[in-house]
Tab-separated table of C-alpha atoms in Angstrom:
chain	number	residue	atom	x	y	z
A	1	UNK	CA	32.349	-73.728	50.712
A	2	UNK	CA	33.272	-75.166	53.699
A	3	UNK	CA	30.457	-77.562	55.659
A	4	UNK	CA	30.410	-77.830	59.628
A	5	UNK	CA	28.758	-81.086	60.813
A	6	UNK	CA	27.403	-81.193	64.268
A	7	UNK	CA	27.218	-84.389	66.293
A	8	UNK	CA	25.624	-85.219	68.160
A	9	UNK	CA	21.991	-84.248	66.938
A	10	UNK	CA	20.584	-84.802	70.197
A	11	UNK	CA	22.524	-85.259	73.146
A	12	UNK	CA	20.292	-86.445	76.540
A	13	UNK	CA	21.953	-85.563	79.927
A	14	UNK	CA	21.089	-84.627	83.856
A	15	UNK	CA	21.726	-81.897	85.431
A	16	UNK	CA	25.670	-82.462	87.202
A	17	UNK	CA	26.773	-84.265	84.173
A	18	UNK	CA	29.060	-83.258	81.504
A	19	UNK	CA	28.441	-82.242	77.764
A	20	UNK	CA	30.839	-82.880	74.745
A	21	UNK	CA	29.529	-81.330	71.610
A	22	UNK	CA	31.381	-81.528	67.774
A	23	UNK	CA	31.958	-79.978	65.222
A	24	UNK	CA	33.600	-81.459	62.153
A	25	UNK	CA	34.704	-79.361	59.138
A	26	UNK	CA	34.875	-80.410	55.419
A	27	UNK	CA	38.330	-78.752	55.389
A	28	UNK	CA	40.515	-77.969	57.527
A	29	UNK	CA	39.675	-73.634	59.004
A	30	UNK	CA	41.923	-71.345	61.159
A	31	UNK	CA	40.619	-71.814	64.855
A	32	UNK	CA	40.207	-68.111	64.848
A	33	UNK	CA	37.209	-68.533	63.026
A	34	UNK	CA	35.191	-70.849	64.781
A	35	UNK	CA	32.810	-69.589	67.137
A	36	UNK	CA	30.070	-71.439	69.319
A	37	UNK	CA	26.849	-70.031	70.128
A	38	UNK	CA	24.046	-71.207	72.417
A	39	UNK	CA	20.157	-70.908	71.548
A	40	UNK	CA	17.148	-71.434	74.279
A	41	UNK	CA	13.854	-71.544	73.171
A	42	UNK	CA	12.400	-68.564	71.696
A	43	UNK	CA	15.504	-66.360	72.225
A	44	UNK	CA	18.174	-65.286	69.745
A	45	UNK	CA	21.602	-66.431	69.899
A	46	UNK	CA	24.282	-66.177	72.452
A	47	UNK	CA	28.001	-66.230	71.714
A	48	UNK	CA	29.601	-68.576	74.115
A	49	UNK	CA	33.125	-68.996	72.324
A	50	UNK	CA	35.079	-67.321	69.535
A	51	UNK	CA	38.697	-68.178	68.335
A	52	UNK	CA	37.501	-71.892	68.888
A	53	UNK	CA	38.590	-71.505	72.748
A	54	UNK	CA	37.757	-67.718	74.272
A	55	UNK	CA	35.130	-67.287	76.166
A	56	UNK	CA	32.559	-64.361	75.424
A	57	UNK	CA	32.369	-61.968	78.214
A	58	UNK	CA	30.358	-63.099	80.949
A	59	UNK	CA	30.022	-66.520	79.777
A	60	UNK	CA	30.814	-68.767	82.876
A	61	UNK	CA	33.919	-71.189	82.475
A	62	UNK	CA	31.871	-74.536	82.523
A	63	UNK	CA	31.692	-73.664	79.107
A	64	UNK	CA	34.942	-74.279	77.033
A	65	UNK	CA	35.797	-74.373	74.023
A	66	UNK	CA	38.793	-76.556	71.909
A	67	UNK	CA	39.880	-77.903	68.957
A	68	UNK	CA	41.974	-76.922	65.743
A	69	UNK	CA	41.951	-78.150	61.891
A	70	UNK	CA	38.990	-79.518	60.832
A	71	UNK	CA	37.694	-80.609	64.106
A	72	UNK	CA	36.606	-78.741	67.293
A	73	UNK	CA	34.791	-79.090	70.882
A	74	UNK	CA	32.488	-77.550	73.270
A	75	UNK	CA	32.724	-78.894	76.411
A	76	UNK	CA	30.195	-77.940	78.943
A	77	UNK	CA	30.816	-79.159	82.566
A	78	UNK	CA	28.167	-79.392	86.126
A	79	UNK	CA	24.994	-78.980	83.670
A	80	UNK	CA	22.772	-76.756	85.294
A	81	UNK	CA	19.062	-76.377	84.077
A	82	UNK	CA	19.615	-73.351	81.708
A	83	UNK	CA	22.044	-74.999	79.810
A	84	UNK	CA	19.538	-77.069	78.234
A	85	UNK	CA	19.404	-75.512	74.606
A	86	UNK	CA	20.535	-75.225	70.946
A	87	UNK	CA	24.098	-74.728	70.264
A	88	UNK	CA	25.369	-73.969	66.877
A	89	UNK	CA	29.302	-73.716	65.605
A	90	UNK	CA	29.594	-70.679	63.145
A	91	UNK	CA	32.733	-70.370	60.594
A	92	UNK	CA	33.909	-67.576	58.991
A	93	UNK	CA	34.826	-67.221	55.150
A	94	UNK	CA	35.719	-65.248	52.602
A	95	UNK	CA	32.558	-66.562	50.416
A	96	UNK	CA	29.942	-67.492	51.880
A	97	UNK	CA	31.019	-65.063	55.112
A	98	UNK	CA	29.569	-66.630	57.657
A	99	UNK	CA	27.875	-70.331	57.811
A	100	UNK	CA	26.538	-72.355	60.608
A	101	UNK	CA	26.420	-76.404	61.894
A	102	UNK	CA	23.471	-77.766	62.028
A	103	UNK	CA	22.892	-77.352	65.421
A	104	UNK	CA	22.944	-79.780	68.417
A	105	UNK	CA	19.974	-80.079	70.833
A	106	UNK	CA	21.216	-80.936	74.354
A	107	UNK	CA	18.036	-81.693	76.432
A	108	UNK	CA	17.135	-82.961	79.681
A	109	UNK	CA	17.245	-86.525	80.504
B	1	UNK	CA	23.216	-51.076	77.488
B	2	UNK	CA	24.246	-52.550	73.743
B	3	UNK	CA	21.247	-53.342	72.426
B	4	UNK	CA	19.865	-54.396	68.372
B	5	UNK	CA	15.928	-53.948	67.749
B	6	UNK	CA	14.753	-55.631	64.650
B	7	UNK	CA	11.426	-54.238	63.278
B	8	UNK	CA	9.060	-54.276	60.166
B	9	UNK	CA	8.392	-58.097	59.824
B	10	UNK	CA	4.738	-59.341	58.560
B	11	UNK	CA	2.617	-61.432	56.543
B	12	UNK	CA	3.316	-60.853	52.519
B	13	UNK	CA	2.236	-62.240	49.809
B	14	UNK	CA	4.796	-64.932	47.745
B	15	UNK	CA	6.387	-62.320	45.385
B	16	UNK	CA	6.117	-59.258	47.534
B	17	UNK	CA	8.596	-56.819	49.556
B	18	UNK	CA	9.677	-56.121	52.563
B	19	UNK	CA	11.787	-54.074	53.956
B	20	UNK	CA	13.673	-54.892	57.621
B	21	UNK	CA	15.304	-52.272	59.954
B	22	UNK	CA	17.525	-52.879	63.021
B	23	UNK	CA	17.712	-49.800	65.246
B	24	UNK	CA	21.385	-49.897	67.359
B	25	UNK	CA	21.758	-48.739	70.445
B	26	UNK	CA	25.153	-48.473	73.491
B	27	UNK	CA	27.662	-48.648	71.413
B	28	UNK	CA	29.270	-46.528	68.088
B	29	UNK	CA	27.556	-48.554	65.110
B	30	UNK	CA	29.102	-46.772	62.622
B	31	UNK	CA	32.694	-48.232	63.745
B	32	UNK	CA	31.204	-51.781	63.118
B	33	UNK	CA	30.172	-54.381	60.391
B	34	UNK	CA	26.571	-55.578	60.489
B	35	UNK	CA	24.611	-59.133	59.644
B	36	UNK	CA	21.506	-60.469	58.953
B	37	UNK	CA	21.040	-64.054	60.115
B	38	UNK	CA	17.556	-65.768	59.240
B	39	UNK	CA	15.954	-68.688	61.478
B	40	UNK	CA	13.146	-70.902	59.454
B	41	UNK	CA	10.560	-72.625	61.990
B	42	UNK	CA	12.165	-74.910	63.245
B	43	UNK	CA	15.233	-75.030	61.634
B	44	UNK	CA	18.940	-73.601	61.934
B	45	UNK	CA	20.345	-70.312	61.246
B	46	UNK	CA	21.449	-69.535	58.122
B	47	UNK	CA	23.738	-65.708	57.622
B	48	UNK	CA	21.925	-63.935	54.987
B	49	UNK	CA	23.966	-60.669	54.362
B	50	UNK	CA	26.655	-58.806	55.844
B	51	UNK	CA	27.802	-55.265	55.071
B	52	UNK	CA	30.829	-53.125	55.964
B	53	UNK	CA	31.081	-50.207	58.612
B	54	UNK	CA	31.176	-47.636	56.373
B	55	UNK	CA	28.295	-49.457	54.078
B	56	UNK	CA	30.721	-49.253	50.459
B	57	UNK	CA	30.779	-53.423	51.234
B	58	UNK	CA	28.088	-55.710	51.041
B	59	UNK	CA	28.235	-59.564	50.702
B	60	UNK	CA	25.223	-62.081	49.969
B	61	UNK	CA	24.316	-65.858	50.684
B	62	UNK	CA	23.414	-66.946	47.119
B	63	UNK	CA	20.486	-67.802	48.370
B	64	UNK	CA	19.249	-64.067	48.474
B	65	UNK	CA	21.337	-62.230	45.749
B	66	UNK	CA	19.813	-60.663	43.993
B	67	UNK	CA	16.808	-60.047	45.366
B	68	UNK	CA	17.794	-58.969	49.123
B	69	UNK	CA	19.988	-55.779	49.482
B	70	UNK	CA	21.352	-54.753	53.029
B	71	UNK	CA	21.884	-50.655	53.724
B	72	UNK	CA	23.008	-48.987	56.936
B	73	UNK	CA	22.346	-44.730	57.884
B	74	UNK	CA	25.155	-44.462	60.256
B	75	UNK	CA	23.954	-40.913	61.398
B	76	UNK	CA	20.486	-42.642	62.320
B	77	UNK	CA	22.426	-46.135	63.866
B	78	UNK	CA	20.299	-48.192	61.702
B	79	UNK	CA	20.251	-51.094	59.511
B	80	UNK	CA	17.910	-52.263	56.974
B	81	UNK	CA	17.295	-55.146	54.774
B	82	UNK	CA	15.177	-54.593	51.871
B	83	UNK	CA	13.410	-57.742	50.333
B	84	UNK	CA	11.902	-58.163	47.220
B	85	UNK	CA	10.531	-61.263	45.295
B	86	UNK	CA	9.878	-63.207	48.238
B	87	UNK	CA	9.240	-66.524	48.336
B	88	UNK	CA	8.117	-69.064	50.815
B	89	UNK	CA	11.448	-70.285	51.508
B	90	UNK	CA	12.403	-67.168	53.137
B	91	UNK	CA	9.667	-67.570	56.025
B	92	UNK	CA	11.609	-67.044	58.907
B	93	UNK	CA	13.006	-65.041	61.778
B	94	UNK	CA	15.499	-62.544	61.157
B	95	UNK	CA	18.066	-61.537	62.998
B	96	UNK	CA	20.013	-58.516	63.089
B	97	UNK	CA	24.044	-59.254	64.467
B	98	UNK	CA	26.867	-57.598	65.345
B	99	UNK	CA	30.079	-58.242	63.306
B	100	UNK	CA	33.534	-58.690	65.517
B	101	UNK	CA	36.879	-58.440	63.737
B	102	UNK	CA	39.593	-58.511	66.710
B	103	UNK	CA	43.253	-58.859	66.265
B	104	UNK	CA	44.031	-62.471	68.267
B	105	UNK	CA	46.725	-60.890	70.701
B	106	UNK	CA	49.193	-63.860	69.955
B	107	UNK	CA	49.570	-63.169	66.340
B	108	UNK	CA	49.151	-60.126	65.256
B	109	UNK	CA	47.930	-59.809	61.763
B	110	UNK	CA	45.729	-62.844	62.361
B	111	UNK	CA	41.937	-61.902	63.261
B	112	UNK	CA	38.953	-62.754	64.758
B	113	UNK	CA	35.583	-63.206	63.067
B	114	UNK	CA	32.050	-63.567	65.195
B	115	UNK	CA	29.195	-62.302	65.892
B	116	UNK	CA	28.541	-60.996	69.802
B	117	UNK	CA	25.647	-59.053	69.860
B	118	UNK	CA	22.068	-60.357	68.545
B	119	UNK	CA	18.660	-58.500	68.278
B	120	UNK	CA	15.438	-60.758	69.185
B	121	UNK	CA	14.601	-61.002	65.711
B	122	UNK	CA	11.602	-60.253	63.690
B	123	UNK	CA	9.358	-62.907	61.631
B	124	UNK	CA	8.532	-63.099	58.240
B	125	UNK	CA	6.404	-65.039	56.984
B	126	UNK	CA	5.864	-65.358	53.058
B	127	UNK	CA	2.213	-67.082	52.638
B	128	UNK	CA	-0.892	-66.296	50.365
């Protein structure tokens, strides 16, 4: 079973700034199946990114996606408020089929 | 407008059932696969049980087998998770999610996996 590890667990920013988020696999995955979602408080998940680096329709392009192997990136430039959130990385397998990182809390400085 | 409405969370007692549905709307369910995803409080999500279009396919986390098992009516667009032995561990919020399988336009033969649409969720919660 492959393991995604999220870093940072909390990441503290302003508004403007710029966001770099991990993800670290314990093996090495096809980008295709890495996919980025975001999480605000007390709403379900959004997909952001899928194939590692395509944006989900209507997701705006501050948010980008990158990576390949074992490691990968969400980059989120000109933080605006409602970026503020949980984001979670989500590989596919064939056993288990789906798991997720642990999540990285990007909050408001 | 594509929409996923979880229902038939509660209160139950440790070793009880419960069974989940997931009503689909805006789009032709029967032409896609289907997920549960669970949320504890205040933790992570954690994919509890997929099944095929068609419903012949279901997969697990081995955290549920057993005692979770995941049906779709196509001709009524909705999904359903039927738990049983409950424990609680499985306090949570559950989540109903579309499944995504799309060719990646570079290489065909290679594929896509995500999920792109998500209900709001309903809570469980597994207490005596």
């Amino acid at each position: 079973e492959i393991v995604l590890t999220q870093s940072p667990g909390t990441l503290s920013l302003s508004p403007g700034e710029s966001a770099t988020l991990s993800c670290r696999a314990s093996q090495s995955l096809s980008s295709n199946y890495l996919a980025w979602y975001q999480q605000r408080p007390g709403q379900a998940p959004r997909l952001l990114i899928y194939g590692a680096s395509t944006r989900a329709p209507g997701i705006p392009d501050r948010f980008s996606g990158s990576g390949s192997g074992a490691d990968f990136t969400l980059t989120i430039t000109r933080l605006e408020p409602e970026d503020f959130a949980l984001y979670y990385c989500q590989q596919y397998s064939s056993s288990p089929r789906y798991t997720f990182g642990q999540g990285t809390k990007l909050e408001i400085k | 407008e594509v929409q996923l409405v979880e229902s038939g969370g509660g209160l139950v007692q440790p070793g009880g059932s419960l069974r989940l549905s997931c009503e689909a709307s805006g789009f032709t369910f029967s032409t896609y696969e289907m997920n549960w995803v669970r949320q504890a409080p205040g933790k992570g999500l954690e994919w509890v049980s997929y099944i095929s279009s068609s419903g012949y396919s279901t997969y697990s986390a081995d955290s549920v087998k057993g005692r979770f098992t995941m049906s779709r009516d196509n001709a009524k667009n909705s999904l359903f998770l039927q738990m049983t032995s409950l424990r609680a561990e499985d306090t949570a919020v559950y989540y109903c999610a579309r499944g995504r399988v799309g060719e990646v336009p570079a290489a065909p033969g290679a594929y896509y996996y995500y999920m792109d649409v998500w209900g709001k969720g309903t809570t469980v919660t597994v207490s005596s």
